Amino acid sequence: EVQLLESGGNLVQPGGSLRLSCAASGFTFSSYAMGWVRQIPEKGLEWVADISGSGAKTFYADSMKGRFTISRDNAKNTLYLHMNRLRVEDTAVYYCAREVASESYGHFERWGQGTLVTVSS
Amino acid sequence: DVVMTQSPLSLPVSLGQPASISCRSSQSLVFSDGITYLTWFQQRPGQSPRRLIYKVSNRDSGVPDKFSGSGSGTDFTLKISRVEAEDVGVYYCMQGSHWPLTFGQGTRLEIK
């Protein structure tokens, strides 16, 4: 059974940093691109970033580019999102989601349960 | 960026009645490979999003056939043939044909 389990969400001050993790199981992790999507509380969904199955290719939303870094460790079956220079408006639930192939994007076939990041002083 | 516009944003429906959600994109979603990457997600209260429909009209495994997707180019529709209580939630369309990936604002379906 495909499982995606996010962790690392926390309360952080503006300007601070945080690293989110997504532990994957039930499938061959390296065979699938992965992505992060966020949801501001009671609001809609916003794509954050995607990464290819090998990790060689990454893609970012403009508002996250230069502050967020998506990465993966295929030996540990884990996806990461490193977030720097956090802003109040980054407060959201962050979901990791599985794509359908190693270099196929924008499908989000399976989702994790999400982890809450709160940016506040 | 491709803007995805859903309507209505709120959809009260009586049990057993049909429902229809529109999703329009600001540019064609036909990708260079000829495929249209338009996806529908359902988010029930307190849950993560769940993919229902991909490539306009393909239902995911386990999705009841009361859900159907249609459309082409810039104009797409999600239909529910007979609404049940378990269908309450927010429905999102998303385009995967252009970077950055973009979602519609969401349509909240409620029981009248």
PDB file of C-alpha atoms in Angstrom:
ATOM      1  CA  GLU A   1       0.000   0.000   0.000  1.00  0.00           C
ATOM      2  CA  VAL A   2       1.332   3.427  -0.964  1.00  0.00           C
ATOM      3  CA  GLN A   3       1.984   5.571   2.091  1.00  0.00           C
ATOM      4  CA  LEU A   4       3.340   9.096   2.355  1.00  0.00           C
ATOM      5  CA  LEU A   5       4.027  10.453   5.817  1.00  0.00           C
ATOM      6  CA  GLU A   6       5.038  14.085   6.222  1.00  0.00           C
ATOM      7  CA  SER A   7       6.782  15.453   9.289  1.00  0.00           C
ATOM      8  CA  GLY A   8       8.754  18.476  10.408  1.00  0.00           C
ATOM      9  CA  GLY A   9       5.995  21.074  10.553  1.00  0.00           C
ATOM     10  CA  ASN A  10       6.360  23.512  13.423  1.00  0.00           C
ATOM     11  CA  LEU A  11       6.003  27.069  14.661  1.00  0.00           C
ATOM     12  CA  VAL A  12       8.849  29.224  13.347  1.00  0.00           C
ATOM     13  CA  GLN A  13       9.589  32.929  13.442  1.00  0.00           C
ATOM     14  CA  PRO A  14       9.586  35.068  10.287  1.00  0.00           C
ATOM     15  CA  GLY A  15      12.958  34.829   8.615  1.00  0.00           C
ATOM     16  CA  GLY A  16      13.558  31.392  10.075  1.00  0.00           C
ATOM     17  CA  SER A  17      14.154  28.024   8.442  1.00  0.00           C
ATOM     18  CA  LEU A  18      12.539  24.616   8.553  1.00  0.00           C
ATOM     19  CA  ARG A  19      13.002  21.250   6.876  1.00  0.00           C
ATOM     20  CA  LEU A  20       9.998  19.097   6.027  1.00  0.00           C
ATOM     21  CA  SER A  21      10.306  15.370   5.367  1.00  0.00           C
ATOM     22  CA  CYS A  22       8.041  12.914   3.585  1.00  0.00           C
ATOM     23  CA  ALA A  23       8.688   9.239   4.246  1.00  0.00           C
ATOM     24  CA  ALA A  24       7.458   7.036   1.415  1.00  0.00           C
ATOM     25  CA  SER A  25       6.636   3.344   1.481  1.00  0.00           C
ATOM     26  CA  GLY A  26       4.761   0.749  -0.547  1.00  0.00           C
ATOM     27  CA  PHE A  27       6.363   1.570  -3.905  1.00  0.00           C
ATOM     28  CA  THR A  28       9.736   1.950  -5.624  1.00  0.00           C
ATOM     29  CA  PHE A  29      10.463   5.506  -4.544  1.00  0.00           C
ATOM     30  CA  SER A  30      13.129   6.309  -7.134  1.00  0.00           C
ATOM     31  CA  SER A  31      10.756   5.421  -9.978  1.00  0.00           C
ATOM     32  CA  TYR A  32       8.464   8.337  -9.257  1.00  0.00           C
ATOM     33  CA  ALA A  33       8.766  12.089  -9.375  1.00  0.00           C
ATOM     34  CA  MET A  34       7.440  13.749  -6.233  1.00  0.00           C
ATOM     35  CA  GLY A  35       5.995  17.125  -5.376  1.00  0.00           C
ATOM     36  CA  TRP A  36       4.976  19.462  -2.572  1.00  0.00           C
ATOM     37  CA  VAL A  37       1.635  21.274  -2.532  1.00  0.00           C
ATOM     38  CA  ARG A  38       0.530  23.635   0.206  1.00  0.00           C
ATOM     39  CA  GLN A  39      -2.816  24.792   1.527  1.00  0.00           C
ATOM     40  CA  ILE A  40      -3.261  27.970   3.514  1.00  0.00           C
ATOM     41  CA  PRO A  41      -5.786  27.201   6.277  1.00  0.00           C
ATOM     42  CA  GLU A  42      -9.341  27.300   4.916  1.00  0.00           C
ATOM     43  CA  LYS A  43      -8.005  28.299   1.488  1.00  0.00           C
ATOM     44  CA  GLY A  44      -7.134  26.581  -1.764  1.00  0.00           C
ATOM     45  CA  LEU A  45      -4.235  24.503  -3.001  1.00  0.00           C
ATOM     46  CA  GLU A  46      -0.940  25.951  -4.252  1.00  0.00           C
ATOM     47  CA  TRP A  47       1.812  24.016  -5.986  1.00  0.00           C
ATOM     48  CA  VAL A  48       5.227  24.487  -4.374  1.00  0.00           C
ATOM     49  CA  ALA A  49       7.817  22.312  -6.125  1.00  0.00           C
ATOM     50  CA  ASP A  50       8.472  19.060  -7.983  1.00  0.00           C
ATOM     51  CA  ILE A  51      11.499  16.807  -8.337  1.00  0.00           C
ATOM     52  CA  SER A  52      12.282  14.007 -10.796  1.00  0.00           C
ATOM     53  CA  GLY A  53      12.719  10.425  -9.683  1.00  0.00           C
ATOM     54  CA  SER A  54      16.511  10.669  -9.850  1.00  0.00           C
ATOM     55  CA  GLY A  55      16.558  14.069  -8.177  1.00  0.00           C
ATOM     56  CA  ALA A  56      18.389  15.622 -11.115  1.00  0.00           C
ATOM     57  CA  LYS A  57      15.548  17.920 -12.140  1.00  0.00           C
ATOM     58  CA  THR A  58      13.682  20.338  -9.903  1.00  0.00           C
ATOM     59  CA  PHE A  59      10.871  22.807 -10.550  1.00  0.00           C
ATOM     60  CA  TYR A  60       9.565  25.610  -8.343  1.00  0.00           C
ATOM     61  CA  ALA A  61       6.719  28.081  -8.073  1.00  0.00           C
ATOM     62  CA  ASP A  62       8.090  31.595  -8.543  1.00  0.00           C
ATOM     63  CA  SER A  63       7.218  32.740  -5.030  1.00  0.00           C
ATOM     64  CA  MET A  64       9.232  29.866  -3.546  1.00  0.00           C
ATOM     65  CA  LYS A  65      12.203  29.968  -5.904  1.00  0.00           C
ATOM     66  CA  GLY A  66      15.416  30.926  -4.107  1.00  0.00           C
ATOM     67  CA  ARG A  67      13.911  30.344  -0.655  1.00  0.00           C
ATOM     68  CA  PHE A  68      12.749  26.719  -0.843  1.00  0.00           C
ATOM     69  CA  THR A  69      14.756  23.688  -1.985  1.00  0.00           C
ATOM     70  CA  ILE A  70      13.217  20.333  -2.832  1.00  0.00           C
ATOM     71  CA  SER A  71      15.449  17.289  -2.564  1.00  0.00           C
ATOM     72  CA  ARG A  72      15.243  13.553  -2.077  1.00  0.00           C
ATOM     73  CA  ASP A  73      17.248  10.668  -0.684  1.00  0.00           C
ATOM     74  CA  ASN A  74      16.292   7.594  -2.681  1.00  0.00           C
ATOM     75  CA  ALA A  75      18.289   5.320  -0.377  1.00  0.00           C
ATOM     76  CA  LYS A  76      16.089   6.468   2.516  1.00  0.00           C
ATOM     77  CA  ASN A  77      12.850   6.705   0.502  1.00  0.00           C
ATOM     78  CA  THR A  78      12.448  10.255   1.738  1.00  0.00           C
ATOM     79  CA  LEU A  79      11.491  13.544   0.135  1.00  0.00           C
ATOM     80  CA  TYR A  80      12.503  16.865   1.660  1.00  0.00           C
ATOM     81  CA  LEU A  81      11.546  20.504   1.497  1.00  0.00           C
ATOM     82  CA  HIS A  82      14.086  22.933   2.902  1.00  0.00           C
ATOM     83  CA  MET A  83      12.457  26.271   3.595  1.00  0.00           C
ATOM     84  CA  ASN A  84      14.496  29.411   4.294  1.00  0.00           C
ATOM     85  CA  ARG A  85      13.608  33.059   4.909  1.00  0.00           C
ATOM     86  CA  LEU A  86      10.117  32.046   5.905  1.00  0.00           C
ATOM     87  CA  ARG A  87       7.330  34.604   5.744  1.00  0.00           C
ATOM     88  CA  VAL A  88       4.031  34.843   7.575  1.00  0.00           C
ATOM     89  CA  GLU A  89       2.288  34.074   4.268  1.00  0.00           C
ATOM     90  CA  ASP A  90       4.077  30.693   4.092  1.00  0.00           C
ATOM     91  CA  THR A  91       1.841  29.500   6.927  1.00  0.00           C
ATOM     92  CA  ALA A  92       0.073  26.469   5.498  1.00  0.00           C
ATOM     93  CA  VAL A  93      -0.400  22.729   5.564  1.00  0.00           C
ATOM     94  CA  TYR A  94       2.267  21.211   3.331  1.00  0.00           C
ATOM     95  CA  TYR A  95       1.415  17.996   1.488  1.00  0.00           C
ATOM     96  CA  CYS A  96       3.776  15.723  -0.346  1.00  0.00           C
ATOM     97  CA  ALA A  97       2.329  13.981  -3.366  1.00  0.00           C
ATOM     98  CA  ARG A  98       3.477  11.248  -5.712  1.00  0.00           C
ATOM     99  CA  GLU A  99       3.555  11.705  -9.464  1.00  0.00           C
ATOM    100  CA  VAL A 100       2.922   8.856 -11.921  1.00  0.00           C
ATOM    101  CA  ALA A 101       6.418   8.265 -13.347  1.00  0.00           C
ATOM    102  CA  SER A 102      10.022   9.298 -12.895  1.00  0.00           C
ATOM    103  CA  GLU A 103       9.815  12.331 -15.177  1.00  0.00           C
ATOM    104  CA  SER A 104       6.130  13.038 -15.385  1.00  0.00           C
ATOM    105  CA  TYR A 105       4.744  16.011 -13.509  1.00  0.00           C
ATOM    106  CA  GLY A 106       1.484  17.593 -12.504  1.00  0.00           C
ATOM    107  CA  HIS A 107      -0.510  14.458 -11.735  1.00  0.00           C
ATOM    108  CA  PHE A 108      -0.386  14.056  -7.944  1.00  0.00           C
ATOM    109  CA  GLU A 109      -1.811  10.580  -7.906  1.00  0.00           C
ATOM    110  CA  ARG A 110      -1.325  10.010  -4.177  1.00  0.00           C
ATOM    111  CA  TRP A 111      -1.121  12.459  -1.242  1.00  0.00           C
ATOM    112  CA  GLY A 112       0.171  12.408   2.301  1.00  0.00           C
ATOM    113  CA  GLN A 113      -1.786  13.643   5.303  1.00  0.00           C
ATOM    114  CA  GLY A 114       0.065  16.962   5.465  1.00  0.00           C
ATOM    115  CA  THR A 115       2.161  18.789   8.051  1.00  0.00           C
ATOM    116  CA  LEU A 116       1.380  22.262   9.422  1.00  0.00           C
ATOM    117  CA  VAL A 117       3.912  25.058   9.190  1.00  0.00           C
ATOM    118  CA  THR A 118       3.103  28.185  11.172  1.00  0.00           C
ATOM    119  CA  VAL A 119       5.232  31.291  10.656  1.00  0.00           C
ATOM    120  CA  SER A 120       4.607  33.804  13.387  1.00  0.00           C
ATOM    121  CA  SER A 121       6.462  35.983  15.861  1.00  0.00           C
TER     122      SER A 121
ATOM    123  CA  ASP B   1       0.831  31.635 -15.471  1.00  0.00           C
ATOM    124  CA  VAL B   2      -2.254  29.692 -16.535  1.00  0.00           C
ATOM    125  CA  VAL B   3      -5.228  30.878 -14.518  1.00  0.00           C
ATOM    126  CA  MET B   4      -7.799  28.203 -13.659  1.00  0.00           C
ATOM    127  CA  THR B   5     -11.272  29.580 -12.968  1.00  0.00           C
ATOM    128  CA  GLN B   6     -13.906  27.376 -11.381  1.00  0.00           C
ATOM    129  CA  SER B   7     -17.620  28.009 -11.126  1.00  0.00           C
ATOM    130  CA  PRO B   8     -19.626  28.004  -9.080  1.00  0.00           C
ATOM    131  CA  LEU B   9     -17.520  28.472  -5.960  1.00  0.00           C
ATOM    132  CA  SER B  10     -20.370  27.177  -3.805  1.00  0.00           C
ATOM    133  CA  LEU B  11     -22.705  24.415  -4.924  1.00  0.00           C
ATOM    134  CA  PRO B  12     -25.694  23.408  -2.763  1.00  0.00           C
ATOM    135  CA  VAL B  13     -27.233  20.199  -4.101  1.00  0.00           C
ATOM    136  CA  SER B  14     -30.067  17.997  -2.876  1.00  0.00           C
ATOM    137  CA  LEU B  15     -29.319  14.331  -2.213  1.00  0.00           C
ATOM    138  CA  GLY B  16     -29.800  12.236  -5.318  1.00  0.00           C
ATOM    139  CA  GLN B  17     -29.582  15.212  -7.644  1.00  0.00           C
ATOM    140  CA  PRO B  18     -26.842  15.802 -10.212  1.00  0.00           C
ATOM    141  CA  ALA B  19     -24.063  18.348  -9.827  1.00  0.00           C
ATOM    142  CA  SER B  20     -21.792  20.038 -12.331  1.00  0.00           C
ATOM    143  CA  ILE B  21     -18.614  22.066 -11.820  1.00  0.00           C
ATOM    144  CA  SER B  22     -16.988  24.130 -14.530  1.00  0.00           C
ATOM    145  CA  CYS B  23     -13.258  24.782 -14.866  1.00  0.00           C
ATOM    146  CA  ARG B  24     -11.874  27.164 -17.452  1.00  0.00           C
ATOM    147  CA  SER B  25      -8.210  27.794 -18.208  1.00  0.00           C
ATOM    148  CA  SER B  26      -6.692  31.024 -19.492  1.00  0.00           C
ATOM    149  CA  GLN B  27      -4.919  29.120 -22.262  1.00  0.00           C
ATOM    150  CA  SER B  28      -5.196  25.793 -23.992  1.00  0.00           C
ATOM    151  CA  LEU B  29      -4.172  22.783 -21.890  1.00  0.00           C
ATOM    152  CA  VAL B  30      -3.227  20.646 -24.871  1.00  0.00           C
ATOM    153  CA  PHE B  31       0.391  19.667 -24.258  1.00  0.00           C
ATOM    154  CA  SER B  32       3.020  19.199 -26.971  1.00  0.00           C
ATOM    155  CA  ASP B  33       2.363  15.439 -26.876  1.00  0.00           C
ATOM    156  CA  GLY B  34      -1.280  16.048 -27.768  1.00  0.00           C
ATOM    157  CA  ILE B  35      -2.559  15.090 -24.310  1.00  0.00           C
ATOM    158  CA  THR B  36      -4.593  17.444 -22.150  1.00  0.00           C
ATOM    159  CA  TYR B  37      -3.372  17.366 -18.558  1.00  0.00           C
ATOM    160  CA  LEU B  38      -6.442  18.451 -16.638  1.00  0.00           C
ATOM    161  CA  THR B  39      -7.017  16.794 -13.262  1.00  0.00           C
ATOM    162  CA  TRP B  40      -9.835  16.895 -10.714  1.00  0.00           C
ATOM    163  CA  PHE B  41      -9.330  16.421  -6.973  1.00  0.00           C
ATOM    164  CA  GLN B  42     -11.803  15.955  -4.142  1.00  0.00           C
ATOM    165  CA  GLN B  43     -11.031  17.132  -0.622  1.00  0.00           C
ATOM    166  CA  ARG B  44     -13.469  15.921   1.994  1.00  0.00           C
ATOM    167  CA  PRO B  45     -13.651  17.841   5.288  1.00  0.00           C
ATOM    168  CA  GLY B  46     -10.575  17.212   7.398  1.00  0.00           C
ATOM    169  CA  GLN B  47      -8.897  15.056   4.750  1.00  0.00           C
ATOM    170  CA  SER B  48      -6.102  15.356   2.236  1.00  0.00           C
ATOM    171  CA  PRO B  49      -6.957  15.876  -1.427  1.00  0.00           C
ATOM    172  CA  ARG B  50      -7.718  12.758  -3.420  1.00  0.00           C
ATOM    173  CA  ARG B  51      -7.355  12.497  -7.185  1.00  0.00           C
ATOM    174  CA  LEU B  52     -10.617  11.633  -8.941  1.00  0.00           C
ATOM    175  CA  ILE B  53     -10.060  12.265 -12.646  1.00  0.00           C
ATOM    176  CA  TYR B  54      -6.918  12.647 -14.745  1.00  0.00           C
ATOM    177  CA  LYS B  55      -6.296  13.633 -18.369  1.00  0.00           C
ATOM    178  CA  VAL B  56      -9.768  15.220 -18.505  1.00  0.00           C
ATOM    179  CA  SER B  57     -11.917  12.104 -18.336  1.00  0.00           C
ATOM    180  CA  ASN B  58     -10.067   9.118 -16.819  1.00  0.00           C
ATOM    181  CA  ARG B  59     -11.382   7.987 -13.440  1.00  0.00           C
ATOM    182  CA  ASP B  60      -8.893   6.833 -10.830  1.00  0.00           C
ATOM    183  CA  SER B  61      -9.122   3.338  -9.432  1.00  0.00           C
ATOM    184  CA  GLY B  62     -11.865   3.111  -6.821  1.00  0.00           C
ATOM    185  CA  VAL B  63     -13.652   6.266  -7.951  1.00  0.00           C
ATOM    186  CA  PRO B  64     -17.368   5.582  -8.458  1.00  0.00           C
ATOM    187  CA  ASP B  65     -18.658   5.910 -11.987  1.00  0.00           C
ATOM    188  CA  LYS B  66     -21.078   8.608 -10.852  1.00  0.00           C
ATOM    189  CA  PHE B  67     -18.086  10.939 -11.324  1.00  0.00           C
ATOM    190  CA  SER B  68     -17.286  11.915 -14.896  1.00  0.00           C
ATOM    191  CA  GLY B  69     -15.010  14.457 -16.510  1.00  0.00           C
ATOM    192  CA  SER B  70     -15.263  16.037 -19.913  1.00  0.00           C
ATOM    193  CA  GLY B  71     -14.059  18.965 -21.955  1.00  0.00           C
ATOM    194  CA  SER B  72     -11.263  20.083 -24.207  1.00  0.00           C
ATOM    195  CA  GLY B  73      -8.929  22.975 -24.862  1.00  0.00           C
ATOM    196  CA  THR B  74      -9.825  25.515 -22.192  1.00  0.00           C
ATOM    197  CA  ASP B  75     -13.236  24.388 -21.013  1.00  0.00           C
ATOM    198  CA  PHE B  76     -13.764  21.430 -18.664  1.00  0.00           C
ATOM    199  CA  THR B  77     -16.528  19.976 -16.519  1.00  0.00           C
ATOM    200  CA  LEU B  78     -16.797  17.578 -13.590  1.00  0.00           C
ATOM    201  CA  LYS B  79     -20.187  15.959 -13.183  1.00  0.00           C
ATOM    202  CA  ILE B  80     -21.639  13.918 -10.370  1.00  0.00           C
ATOM    203  CA  SER B  81     -24.678  12.015 -11.551  1.00  0.00           C
ATOM    204  CA  ARG B  82     -26.341  11.565  -8.147  1.00  0.00           C
ATOM    205  CA  VAL B  83     -24.968  13.400  -5.135  1.00  0.00           C
ATOM    206  CA  GLU B  84     -24.611  11.480  -1.895  1.00  0.00           C
ATOM    207  CA  ALA B  85     -23.664  12.694   1.575  1.00  0.00           C
ATOM    208  CA  GLU B  86     -20.098  11.375   1.139  1.00  0.00           C
ATOM    209  CA  ASP B  87     -19.568  13.743  -1.799  1.00  0.00           C
ATOM    210  CA  VAL B  88     -19.550  16.820   0.465  1.00  0.00           C
ATOM    211  CA  GLY B  89     -16.262  18.668   0.244  1.00  0.00           C
ATOM    212  CA  VAL B  90     -14.231  20.918  -2.011  1.00  0.00           C
ATOM    213  CA  TYR B  91     -13.418  20.030  -5.601  1.00  0.00           C
ATOM    214  CA  TYR B  92     -10.368  21.428  -7.381  1.00  0.00           C
ATOM    215  CA  CYS B  93      -9.252  21.342 -10.975  1.00  0.00           C
ATOM    216  CA  MET B  94      -5.551  21.544 -11.783  1.00  0.00           C
ATOM    217  CA  GLN B  95      -3.600  21.926 -14.987  1.00  0.00           C
ATOM    218  CA  GLY B  96      -0.383  20.013 -15.553  1.00  0.00           C
ATOM    219  CA  SER B  97       0.363  21.172 -19.090  1.00  0.00           C
ATOM    220  CA  HIS B  98       2.275  24.356 -18.286  1.00  0.00           C
ATOM    221  CA  TRP B  99       4.772  25.445 -15.629  1.00  0.00           C
ATOM    222  CA  PRO B 100       3.931  26.525 -13.019  1.00  0.00           C
ATOM    223  CA  LEU B 101       1.269  23.974 -12.157  1.00  0.00           C
ATOM    224  CA  THR B 102      -1.896  25.803 -11.144  1.00  0.00           C
ATOM    225  CA  PHE B 103      -5.129  24.953  -9.353  1.00  0.00           C
ATOM    226  CA  GLY B 104      -8.609  26.381  -9.538  1.00  0.00           C
ATOM    227  CA  GLN B 105      -9.973  28.189  -6.475  1.00  0.00           C
ATOM    228  CA  GLY B 106     -12.078  25.206  -5.465  1.00  0.00           C
ATOM    229  CA  THR B 107     -15.829  24.546  -5.485  1.00  0.00           C
ATOM    230  CA  ARG B 108     -17.493  23.735  -2.178  1.00  0.00           C
ATOM    231  CA  LEU B 109     -20.233  21.161  -2.578  1.00  0.00           C
ATOM    232  CA  GLU B 110     -22.794  20.987   0.219  1.00  0.00           C
ATOM    233  CA  ILE B 111     -26.067  19.209   0.732  1.00  0.00           C
ATOM    234  CA  LYS B 112     -29.085  21.463   0.415  1.00  0.00           C
TER     235      LYS B 112
END
